[in-house]
Amino acid sequence: MKPRMIVSEMDSYVPGKSQDEIASEFNLNKEDIIKLGSNENPFGPSPKAIEAIEKECKNINRYPESVLNELQQELANYSGVKQSQVIVGGDGADEIIDVLAKTFIDEGDEFIVPLPSYMYYEYLLQQYGARPVYAKWNLDENKLDIDSIVDAINSKTKMIFLCTPNNPSGTLIDKEDIKRIASQNPDILIIVDEAYFEYAEITNKDLINEFNNIFIIRTMSKVMGLAGMRVGYGLACEEIIEYMHRIKPVFSLTRLSYVAALNTLRDEDYIKSSIKKGIESRQYLYNELSKIDSLNVFPSKSNFMLIGIKDTGFTASELALELMKHGVIVRDCTSFKGLDEFWIRISICTLEEDEKFINIMKEVLS
């Protein structure tokens, strides 16, 4: 049986390695492995979420909520928007991107992605017959090349993806640049990915009241500590949200993910603590790694940072392998289009794990 042509031509998406994989491959204890490869919240989930999940377990024989009014309202309160401007999805933000594609993409459409950036946009939209067109980030100046976006726009352009803070560079996009692109291209949907906005303490959510062609993607997998629950959400004008609700799967949120999300949002102390500890970890890692002369460490507004390693004598795959042997998982960024084989990405951990990682990095590089 042959698949659709686009499926036969696609490469599989390459996620970060798990602790179980590394423990098995290198005969290590899973509990001792330091995971810096997947941009997760290392401080654990909200205790209120855990309690809610335990109580809800007895109801998993029943279908989950199909009308998510209560969760939508909590997300609206958290985001400072109206409930009618919120859509919630399962599978993290990935389902939100998928529903966007199903709602607005026709075969033959084009979408713009500045490189390097999160590659899952391309992976999802190509399934619907859309073609990626690449703009670029200026890594020398660590900022988006706006002119490359403008130059890439043509009559087939349906969407532009702007990740801020950008993954993997950690760079913020200036709000005025987003407004410029949106105002000059009212028929193009501008997707602003704010998966990590809490760590930047900056948001563009007010733009959805100013522009009908801006859609903001968010997730509860980062600061909210729910990566294993797969909850994402989007913010946009009411018209876009209504169209997407026609397409979105009815039962995409499980009963457990629903109560976990609801109770995490109601745990304000947990959210504030997660942000504070995450920023502290990021700053510690940046300060310590910047002392190593052979590393080119990018300042970041997210919970991860991009590191150039060309002067270390290692390629990314070689360094990642050596670190895995020592029980440390980092992200080899060779699979990111727009980067060569001399970049890795690391994410925050507890300060204790950060210190261990720094010592291991120094040992490996020496």
mmCIF file of C-alpha atoms in Angstrom:
data_model
loop_
_atom_site.group_PDB
_atom_site.id
_atom_site.type_symbol
_atom_site.label_atom_id
_atom_site.label_comp_id
_atom_site.label_asym_id
_atom_site.label_seq_id
_atom_site.Cartn_x
_atom_site.Cartn_y
_atom_site.Cartn_z
ATOM 1 C CA MET A 1 0.000 0.000 0.000
ATOM 2 C CA LYS A 2 1.534 3.315 -1.079
ATOM 3 C CA PRO A 3 1.018 6.443 1.070
ATOM 4 C CA ARG A 4 0.080 9.844 -0.306
ATOM 5 C CA MET A 5 2.929 11.398 -2.271
ATOM 6 C CA ILE A 6 3.529 14.114 0.328
ATOM 7 C CA VAL A 7 3.908 11.466 3.043
ATOM 8 C CA SER A 8 6.472 9.517 1.016
ATOM 9 C CA GLU A 9 8.482 12.711 0.497
ATOM 10 C CA MET A 10 8.373 13.932 4.117
ATOM 11 C CA ASP A 11 11.069 13.389 6.719
ATOM 12 C CA SER A 12 9.959 12.373 10.192
ATOM 13 C CA TYR A 13 10.062 15.011 12.905
ATOM 14 C CA VAL A 14 13.059 14.486 15.225
ATOM 15 C CA PRO A 15 12.166 15.041 18.920
ATOM 16 C CA GLY A 16 14.665 15.208 21.770
ATOM 17 C CA LYS A 17 15.804 11.946 23.321
ATOM 18 C CA SER A 18 14.071 10.713 26.467
ATOM 19 C CA GLN A 19 15.648 9.674 29.756
ATOM 20 C CA ASP A 20 14.506 6.084 29.197
ATOM 21 C CA GLU A 21 16.292 5.945 25.828
ATOM 22 C CA ILE A 22 19.547 7.271 27.246
ATOM 23 C CA ALA A 23 19.408 5.067 30.363
ATOM 24 C CA SER A 24 18.982 1.961 28.218
ATOM 25 C CA GLU A 25 21.585 2.905 25.607
ATOM 26 C CA PHE A 26 24.359 3.878 28.014
ATOM 27 C CA ASN A 27 23.483 1.649 30.985
ATOM 28 C CA LEU A 28 22.724 4.595 33.277
ATOM 29 C CA ASN A 29 20.259 5.102 36.115
ATOM 30 C CA LYS A 30 17.299 7.072 34.798
ATOM 31 C CA GLU A 31 17.082 9.074 38.036
ATOM 32 C CA ASP A 32 20.652 10.342 37.575
ATOM 33 C CA ILE A 33 20.162 11.648 34.046
ATOM 34 C CA ILE A 34 20.027 15.426 33.608
ATOM 35 C CA LYS A 35 17.549 16.294 30.854
ATOM 36 C CA LEU A 36 18.356 19.560 29.108
ATOM 37 C CA GLY A 37 17.003 18.678 25.676
ATOM 38 C CA SER A 38 13.233 19.250 25.587
ATOM 39 C CA ASN A 39 12.516 22.698 27.121
ATOM 40 C CA GLU A 40 10.388 21.262 29.933
ATOM 41 C CA ASN A 41 9.601 22.623 33.383
ATOM 42 C CA PRO A 42 12.075 20.752 35.633
ATOM 43 C CA PHE A 43 10.345 21.728 38.871
ATOM 44 C CA GLY A 44 7.379 19.382 38.568
ATOM 45 C CA PRO A 45 3.665 20.043 38.135
ATOM 46 C CA SER A 46 1.361 21.966 40.454
ATOM 47 C CA PRO A 47 0.389 19.944 43.558
ATOM 48 C CA LYS A 48 -3.183 21.059 42.901
ATOM 49 C CA ALA A 49 -3.016 19.488 39.442
ATOM 50 C CA ILE A 50 -1.768 16.203 40.891
ATOM 51 C CA GLU A 51 -4.543 16.181 43.489
ATOM 52 C CA ALA A 52 -7.170 16.895 40.817
ATOM 53 C CA ILE A 53 -5.845 14.112 38.579
ATOM 54 C CA GLU A 54 -5.982 11.597 41.433
ATOM 55 C CA LYS A 55 -9.604 12.504 42.174
ATOM 56 C CA GLU A 56 -10.612 12.362 38.501
ATOM 57 C CA CYS A 57 -9.066 8.928 37.825
ATOM 58 C CA LYS A 58 -12.265 7.198 38.930
ATOM 59 C CA ASN A 59 -14.138 8.897 36.064
ATOM 60 C CA ILE A 60 -11.949 7.891 33.127
ATOM 61 C CA ASN A 61 -14.600 5.403 31.981
ATOM 62 C CA ARG A 62 -16.620 8.464 30.919
ATOM 63 C CA TYR A 63 -16.019 10.684 27.911
ATOM 64 C CA PRO A 64 -14.300 14.000 28.658
ATOM 65 C CA GLU A 65 -15.846 17.448 28.500
ATOM 66 C CA SER A 66 -16.788 18.484 24.976
ATOM 67 C CA VAL A 67 -17.699 22.053 25.923
ATOM 68 C CA LEU A 68 -14.672 23.588 27.623
ATOM 69 C CA ASN A 69 -16.297 26.779 28.890
ATOM 70 C CA GLU A 70 -14.802 26.660 32.367
ATOM 71 C CA LEU A 71 -11.263 26.088 31.099
ATOM 72 C CA GLN A 72 -11.685 28.650 28.339
ATOM 73 C CA GLN A 73 -12.753 31.221 30.938
ATOM 74 C CA GLU A 74 -9.759 30.460 33.160
ATOM 75 C CA LEU A 75 -7.431 30.831 30.162
ATOM 76 C CA ALA A 76 -9.180 34.055 29.181
ATOM 77 C CA ASN A 77 -8.706 35.416 32.710
ATOM 78 C CA TYR A 78 -5.045 34.353 32.692
ATOM 79 C CA SER A 79 -4.464 35.907 29.271
ATOM 80 C CA GLY A 80 -6.517 39.060 29.761
ATOM 81 C CA VAL A 81 -8.840 38.413 26.818
ATOM 82 C CA LYS A 82 -12.489 37.426 26.303
ATOM 83 C CA GLN A 83 -13.576 33.788 26.523
ATOM 84 C CA SER A 84 -14.797 33.983 22.927
ATOM 85 C CA GLN A 85 -11.205 34.755 21.880
ATOM 86 C CA VAL A 86 -9.839 31.458 23.240
ATOM 87 C CA ILE A 87 -9.608 27.979 21.726
ATOM 88 C CA VAL A 88 -8.247 24.981 23.671
ATOM 89 C CA GLY A 89 -6.663 21.894 22.150
ATOM 90 C CA GLY A 90 -5.120 18.599 23.134
ATOM 91 C CA ASP A 91 -1.645 17.435 22.025
ATOM 92 C CA GLY A 92 -0.179 20.689 23.286
ATOM 93 C CA ALA A 93 0.074 23.547 20.822
ATOM 94 C CA ASP A 94 0.552 21.033 17.999
ATOM 95 C CA GLU A 95 -3.192 20.391 17.730
ATOM 96 C CA ILE A 96 -3.816 24.126 17.552
ATOM 97 C CA ILE A 97 -1.410 24.380 14.582
ATOM 98 C CA ASP A 98 -3.063 21.366 12.978
ATOM 99 C CA VAL A 99 -6.538 22.886 13.353
ATOM 100 C CA LEU A 100 -5.256 26.162 11.902
ATOM 101 C CA ALA A 101 -4.031 24.229 8.866
ATOM 102 C CA LYS A 102 -7.311 22.334 8.473
ATOM 103 C CA THR A 103 -9.268 25.570 8.756
ATOM 104 C CA PHE A 104 -7.275 27.907 6.527
ATOM 105 C CA ILE A 105 -4.865 26.000 4.258
ATOM 106 C CA ASP A 106 -5.705 24.932 0.712
ATOM 107 C CA GLU A 107 -3.432 22.722 -1.354
ATOM 108 C CA GLY A 108 -0.885 24.886 -3.122
ATOM 109 C CA ASP A 109 -0.841 27.622 -0.483
ATOM 110 C CA GLU A 110 2.479 28.837 0.870
ATOM 111 C CA PHE A 111 3.565 29.694 4.389
ATOM 112 C CA ILE A 112 6.651 31.544 5.574
ATOM 113 C CA VAL A 113 8.960 30.321 8.329
ATOM 114 C CA PRO A 114 12.127 32.257 9.279
ATOM 115 C CA LEU A 115 15.050 29.862 9.792
ATOM 116 C CA PRO A 116 16.092 28.593 12.200
ATOM 117 C CA SER A 117 12.789 28.136 14.017
ATOM 118 C CA TYR A 118 10.451 25.462 15.352
ATOM 119 C CA MET A 119 10.241 22.873 12.566
ATOM 120 C CA TYR A 120 6.882 21.368 13.525
ATOM 121 C CA TYR A 121 5.047 24.159 11.674
ATOM 122 C CA GLU A 122 6.454 22.834 8.445
ATOM 123 C CA TYR A 123 5.872 19.202 9.397
ATOM 124 C CA LEU A 124 2.146 19.790 10.007
ATOM 125 C CA LEU A 125 1.256 22.175 7.190
ATOM 126 C CA GLN A 126 2.963 20.171 4.467
ATOM 127 C CA GLN A 127 0.528 17.347 5.187
ATOM 128 C CA TYR A 128 -2.232 19.574 3.785
ATOM 129 C CA GLY A 129 -0.394 20.390 0.571
ATOM 130 C CA ALA A 130 1.104 23.715 1.654
ATOM 131 C CA ARG A 131 4.629 24.678 0.644
ATOM 132 C CA PRO A 132 7.140 26.265 3.042
ATOM 133 C CA VAL A 133 8.997 29.401 2.009
ATOM 134 C CA TYR A 134 11.972 30.332 4.148
ATOM 135 C CA ALA A 135 12.877 33.707 5.575
ATOM 136 C CA LYS A 136 15.728 34.018 8.074
ATOM 137 C CA TRP A 137 16.944 34.998 11.476
ATOM 138 C CA ASN A 138 20.145 37.019 11.502
ATOM 139 C CA LEU A 139 22.180 34.954 13.949
ATOM 140 C CA ASP A 140 25.094 37.414 13.868
ATOM 141 C CA GLU A 141 22.822 40.075 15.348
ATOM 142 C CA ASN A 142 20.483 37.567 17.052
ATOM 143 C CA LYS A 143 17.306 39.054 15.582
ATOM 144 C CA LEU A 144 14.671 38.446 12.931
ATOM 145 C CA ASP A 145 15.479 39.667 9.426
ATOM 146 C CA ILE A 146 12.217 41.494 8.695
ATOM 147 C CA ASP A 147 13.161 42.261 5.097
ATOM 148 C CA SER A 148 13.514 38.539 4.389
ATOM 149 C CA ILE A 149 9.875 38.096 5.507
ATOM 150 C CA VAL A 150 8.653 40.933 3.286
ATOM 151 C CA ASP A 151 10.632 39.630 0.296
ATOM 152 C CA ALA A 152 9.164 36.125 0.693
ATOM 153 C CA ILE A 153 5.510 37.242 0.515
ATOM 154 C CA ASN A 154 3.591 36.615 -2.689
ATOM 155 C CA SER A 155 0.019 35.966 -3.838
ATOM 156 C CA LYS A 156 0.146 32.367 -2.558
ATOM 157 C CA THR A 157 1.220 33.265 0.984
ATOM 158 C CA LYS A 158 -1.471 32.195 3.461
ATOM 159 C CA MET A 159 0.411 32.188 6.796
ATOM 160 C CA ILE A 160 3.555 33.609 8.394
ATOM 161 C CA PHE A 161 4.962 31.948 11.523
ATOM 162 C CA LEU A 162 6.715 34.179 14.050
ATOM 163 C CA CYS A 163 8.023 32.373 17.127
ATOM 164 C CA THR A 164 8.774 34.789 19.980
ATOM 165 C CA PRO A 165 10.840 33.943 21.951
ATOM 166 C CA ASN A 166 12.156 32.025 18.979
ATOM 167 C CA ASN A 167 13.031 28.357 19.247
ATOM 168 C CA PRO A 168 15.984 27.685 19.142
ATOM 169 C CA SER A 169 17.602 31.146 19.306
ATOM 170 C CA GLY A 170 15.688 32.491 22.327
ATOM 171 C CA THR A 171 15.212 35.791 20.486
ATOM 172 C CA LEU A 172 12.238 38.130 20.898
ATOM 173 C CA ILE A 173 10.522 39.775 17.943
ATOM 174 C CA ASP A 174 9.777 43.468 18.358
ATOM 175 C CA LYS A 175 6.040 44.118 18.606
ATOM 176 C CA GLU A 176 6.301 46.928 16.068
ATOM 177 C CA ASP A 177 7.694 44.471 13.525
ATOM 178 C CA ILE A 178 4.731 42.138 14.075
ATOM 179 C CA LYS A 179 2.333 45.054 13.653
ATOM 180 C CA ARG A 180 4.094 46.144 10.478
ATOM 181 C CA ILE A 181 3.779 42.706 8.895
ATOM 182 C CA ALA A 182 0.142 42.298 9.978
ATOM 183 C CA SER A 183 -0.978 45.753 8.862
ATOM 184 C CA GLN A 184 0.658 45.492 5.457
ATOM 185 C CA ASN A 185 -0.744 42.013 4.773
ATOM 186 C CA PRO A 186 -4.351 41.881 6.069
ATOM 187 C CA ASP A 187 -5.206 38.751 4.047
ATOM 188 C CA ILE A 188 -2.330 36.714 5.506
ATOM 189 C CA LEU A 189 -2.688 35.004 8.895
ATOM 190 C CA ILE A 190 0.198 35.957 11.174
ATOM 191 C CA ILE A 191 0.843 33.126 13.641
ATOM 192 C CA VAL A 192 2.665 34.414 16.733
ATOM 193 C CA ASP A 193 3.985 31.486 18.752
ATOM 194 C CA GLU A 194 4.198 32.466 22.429
ATOM 195 C CA ALA A 195 4.944 29.025 23.859
ATOM 196 C CA TYR A 196 7.609 30.574 26.114
ATOM 197 C CA PHE A 197 6.184 34.052 26.696
ATOM 198 C CA GLU A 198 6.065 33.732 30.505
ATOM 199 C CA TYR A 199 9.859 33.451 30.665
ATOM 200 C CA ALA A 200 10.186 36.600 28.551
ATOM 201 C CA GLU A 201 7.541 38.406 30.643
ATOM 202 C CA ILE A 202 6.365 39.974 27.370
ATOM 203 C CA THR A 203 3.253 39.193 25.339
ATOM 204 C CA ASN A 204 1.616 40.354 22.111
ATOM 205 C CA LYS A 205 -1.898 39.300 23.141
ATOM 206 C CA ASP A 206 -3.245 42.852 22.892
ATOM 207 C CA LEU A 207 -2.719 42.701 19.121
ATOM 208 C CA ILE A 208 -5.678 40.346 18.631
ATOM 209 C CA ASN A 209 -7.977 43.297 19.405
ATOM 210 C CA GLU A 210 -6.165 45.470 16.889
ATOM 211 C CA PHE A 211 -5.750 42.966 14.041
ATOM 212 C CA ASN A 212 -8.145 40.325 12.704
ATOM 213 C CA ASN A 213 -5.251 38.433 11.103
ATOM 214 C CA ILE A 214 -3.131 37.714 14.175
ATOM 215 C CA PHE A 215 -3.331 34.364 15.954
ATOM 216 C CA ILE A 216 -1.345 33.673 19.129
ATOM 217 C CA ILE A 217 -0.306 30.111 19.983
ATOM 218 C CA ARG A 218 0.370 29.126 23.588
ATOM 219 C CA THR A 219 0.962 25.931 25.523
ATOM 220 C CA MET A 220 0.695 24.599 29.062
ATOM 221 C CA SER A 221 3.734 22.352 28.525
ATOM 222 C CA LYS A 222 6.351 24.870 29.683
ATOM 223 C CA VAL A 223 5.809 27.154 32.692
ATOM 224 C CA MET A 224 2.624 25.275 33.603
ATOM 225 C CA GLY A 225 4.493 21.959 33.928
ATOM 226 C CA LEU A 226 1.965 19.909 31.933
ATOM 227 C CA ALA A 227 4.056 18.605 29.020
ATOM 228 C CA GLY A 228 2.773 15.092 29.711
ATOM 229 C CA MET A 229 -0.864 16.258 29.684
ATOM 230 C CA ARG A 230 -0.687 17.859 26.207
ATOM 231 C CA VAL A 231 -2.756 21.032 26.547
ATOM 232 C CA GLY A 232 -2.410 23.977 24.177
ATOM 233 C CA TYR A 233 -4.508 27.042 23.449
ATOM 234 C CA GLY A 234 -4.822 29.890 21.006
ATOM 235 C CA LEU A 235 -5.928 33.522 21.152
ATOM 236 C CA ALA A 236 -7.475 35.409 18.236
ATOM 237 C CA CYS A 237 -10.462 37.454 17.123
ATOM 238 C CA GLU A 238 -13.844 35.788 17.574
ATOM 239 C CA GLU A 239 -14.298 35.065 13.872
ATOM 240 C CA ILE A 240 -11.116 32.972 13.622
ATOM 241 C CA ILE A 241 -11.951 31.085 16.827
ATOM 242 C CA GLU A 242 -15.467 30.295 15.577
ATOM 243 C CA TYR A 243 -14.143 28.910 12.278
ATOM 244 C CA MET A 244 -11.619 26.720 14.121
ATOM 245 C CA HIS A 245 -14.264 25.312 16.459
ATOM 246 C CA ARG A 246 -16.034 23.908 13.392
ATOM 247 C CA ILE A 247 -12.959 21.766 12.705
ATOM 248 C CA LYS A 248 -11.480 20.992 16.138
ATOM 249 C CA PRO A 249 -11.923 17.415 17.425
ATOM 250 C CA VAL A 250 -14.687 17.278 20.034
ATOM 251 C CA PHE A 251 -12.924 15.140 22.645
ATOM 252 C CA SER A 252 -9.288 16.147 22.140
ATOM 253 C CA LEU A 253 -8.747 16.930 25.836
ATOM 254 C CA THR A 254 -8.817 13.939 28.185
ATOM 255 C CA ARG A 255 -10.588 14.138 31.547
ATOM 256 C CA LEU A 256 -7.208 14.138 33.300
ATOM 257 C CA SER A 257 -5.647 16.833 31.127
ATOM 258 C CA TYR A 258 -8.758 18.976 31.588
ATOM 259 C CA VAL A 259 -8.680 18.961 35.407
ATOM 260 C CA ALA A 260 -4.892 19.293 35.436
ATOM 261 C CA ALA A 261 -5.074 22.421 33.271
ATOM 262 C CA LEU A 262 -7.956 23.926 35.221
ATOM 263 C CA ASN A 263 -6.306 23.502 38.607
ATOM 264 C CA THR A 264 -2.864 24.618 37.446
ATOM 265 C CA LEU A 265 -4.334 27.908 36.237
ATOM 266 C CA ARG A 266 -5.916 28.372 39.661
ATOM 267 C CA ASP A 267 -2.558 27.864 41.382
ATOM 268 C CA GLU A 268 -1.104 31.351 40.995
ATOM 269 C CA ASP A 269 1.717 30.757 43.495
ATOM 270 C CA TYR A 270 2.899 27.736 41.504
ATOM 271 C CA ILE A 271 2.943 29.691 38.223
ATOM 272 C CA LYS A 272 4.836 32.614 39.749
ATOM 273 C CA SER A 273 7.337 30.243 41.354
ATOM 274 C CA SER A 274 7.879 28.343 38.092
ATOM 275 C CA ILE A 275 8.625 31.571 36.239
ATOM 276 C CA LYS A 276 10.969 32.879 38.946
ATOM 277 C CA LYS A 277 12.941 29.638 39.296
ATOM 278 C CA GLY A 278 13.097 29.182 35.534
ATOM 279 C CA ILE A 279 14.579 32.638 34.974
ATOM 280 C CA GLU A 280 17.079 32.070 37.796
ATOM 281 C CA SER A 281 18.195 28.792 36.219
ATOM 282 C CA ARG A 282 18.498 30.392 32.773
ATOM 283 C CA GLN A 283 20.614 33.233 34.122
ATOM 284 C CA TYR A 284 22.885 30.879 36.062
ATOM 285 C CA LEU A 285 23.477 28.703 32.990
ATOM 286 C CA TYR A 286 24.149 31.721 30.780
ATOM 287 C CA ASN A 287 26.601 33.247 33.251
ATOM 288 C CA GLU A 288 28.550 30.026 33.811
ATOM 289 C CA LEU A 289 28.636 28.830 30.207
ATOM 290 C CA SER A 290 29.701 32.282 28.992
ATOM 291 C CA LYS A 291 32.909 31.817 31.014
ATOM 292 C CA ILE A 292 33.915 28.931 28.714
ATOM 293 C CA ASP A 293 35.847 30.567 25.867
ATOM 294 C CA SER A 294 35.103 27.899 23.261
ATOM 295 C CA LEU A 295 31.321 28.357 23.558
ATOM 296 C CA ASN A 296 29.201 30.993 21.803
ATOM 297 C CA VAL A 297 26.261 31.300 24.179
ATOM 298 C CA PHE A 298 23.222 33.242 22.981
ATOM 299 C CA PRO A 299 21.348 35.343 25.562
ATOM 300 C CA SER A 300 17.789 34.082 25.802
ATOM 301 C CA LYS A 301 14.344 35.226 26.874
ATOM 302 C CA SER A 302 13.042 31.666 27.074
ATOM 303 C CA ASN A 303 13.735 28.570 29.181
ATOM 304 C CA PHE A 304 16.496 27.401 26.822
ATOM 305 C CA MET A 305 19.522 28.836 25.064
ATOM 306 C CA LEU A 306 21.338 28.244 21.805
ATOM 307 C CA ILE A 307 25.058 27.521 21.959
ATOM 308 C CA GLY A 308 27.559 27.620 19.117
ATOM 309 C CA ILE A 309 30.277 25.002 19.624
ATOM 310 C CA LYS A 310 32.444 25.359 16.514
ATOM 311 C CA ASP A 311 35.524 26.301 18.562
ATOM 312 C CA THR A 312 35.265 23.247 20.831
ATOM 313 C CA GLY A 313 36.536 20.778 18.219
ATOM 314 C CA PHE A 314 33.270 18.835 18.444
ATOM 315 C CA THR A 315 30.316 18.683 16.106
ATOM 316 C CA ALA A 316 26.901 18.846 17.762
ATOM 317 C CA SER A 317 26.329 15.116 17.371
ATOM 318 C CA GLU A 318 29.763 14.333 18.818
ATOM 319 C CA LEU A 319 29.324 16.621 21.815
ATOM 320 C CA ALA A 320 25.778 15.400 22.435
ATOM 321 C CA LEU A 321 27.051 11.818 22.433
ATOM 322 C CA GLU A 322 29.853 12.571 24.900
ATOM 323 C CA LEU A 323 27.443 14.349 27.219
ATOM 324 C CA MET A 324 24.960 11.456 27.006
ATOM 325 C CA LYS A 325 27.703 9.101 28.123
ATOM 326 C CA HIS A 326 27.961 11.312 31.218
ATOM 327 C CA GLY A 327 24.206 11.244 31.776
ATOM 328 C CA VAL A 328 23.313 14.628 30.235
ATOM 329 C CA ILE A 329 20.789 15.104 27.420
ATOM 330 C CA VAL A 330 21.153 18.213 25.252
ATOM 331 C CA ARG A 331 19.534 18.973 21.895
ATOM 332 C CA ASP A 332 21.710 18.428 18.840
ATOM 333 C CA CYS A 333 20.411 21.201 16.560
ATOM 334 C CA THR A 334 21.719 19.703 13.318
ATOM 335 C CA SER A 335 18.121 18.815 12.379
ATOM 336 C CA PHE A 336 17.088 22.507 12.546
ATOM 337 C CA LYS A 337 17.065 23.994 9.061
ATOM 338 C CA GLY A 338 19.143 27.139 9.035
ATOM 339 C CA LEU A 339 21.760 25.765 11.430
ATOM 340 C CA ASP A 340 24.869 23.768 10.600
ATOM 341 C CA GLU A 341 26.379 20.923 12.619
ATOM 342 C CA PHE A 342 27.945 23.177 15.270
ATOM 343 C CA TRP A 343 24.962 24.156 17.423
ATOM 344 C CA ILE A 344 23.336 22.655 20.504
ATOM 345 C CA ARG A 345 20.403 23.857 22.611
ATOM 346 C CA ILE A 346 20.068 23.390 26.347
ATOM 347 C CA SER A 347 17.082 24.050 28.593
ATOM 348 C CA ILE A 348 16.781 24.950 32.246
ATOM 349 C CA CYS A 349 17.014 22.494 35.118
ATOM 350 C CA THR A 350 17.113 22.729 38.876
ATOM 351 C CA LEU A 351 20.094 24.702 40.148
ATOM 352 C CA GLU A 352 21.589 21.495 41.557
ATOM 353 C CA GLU A 353 21.359 19.838 38.136
ATOM 354 C CA ASP A 354 22.655 23.012 36.475
ATOM 355 C CA GLU A 355 25.812 22.877 38.598
ATOM 356 C CA LYS A 356 26.369 19.206 37.778
ATOM 357 C CA PHE A 357 25.906 19.926 34.076
ATOM 358 C CA ILE A 358 28.394 22.806 34.113
ATOM 359 C CA ASN A 359 31.013 20.570 35.742
ATOM 360 C CA ILE A 360 30.365 17.779 33.241
ATOM 361 C CA MET A 361 30.551 20.210 30.296
ATOM 362 C CA LYS A 362 33.889 21.532 31.500
ATOM 363 C CA GLU A 363 35.171 17.966 31.925
ATOM 364 C CA VAL A 364 34.071 16.904 28.443
ATOM 365 C CA LEU A 365 35.484 20.022 26.762
ATOM 366 C CA SER A 366 38.817 19.670 28.536
#
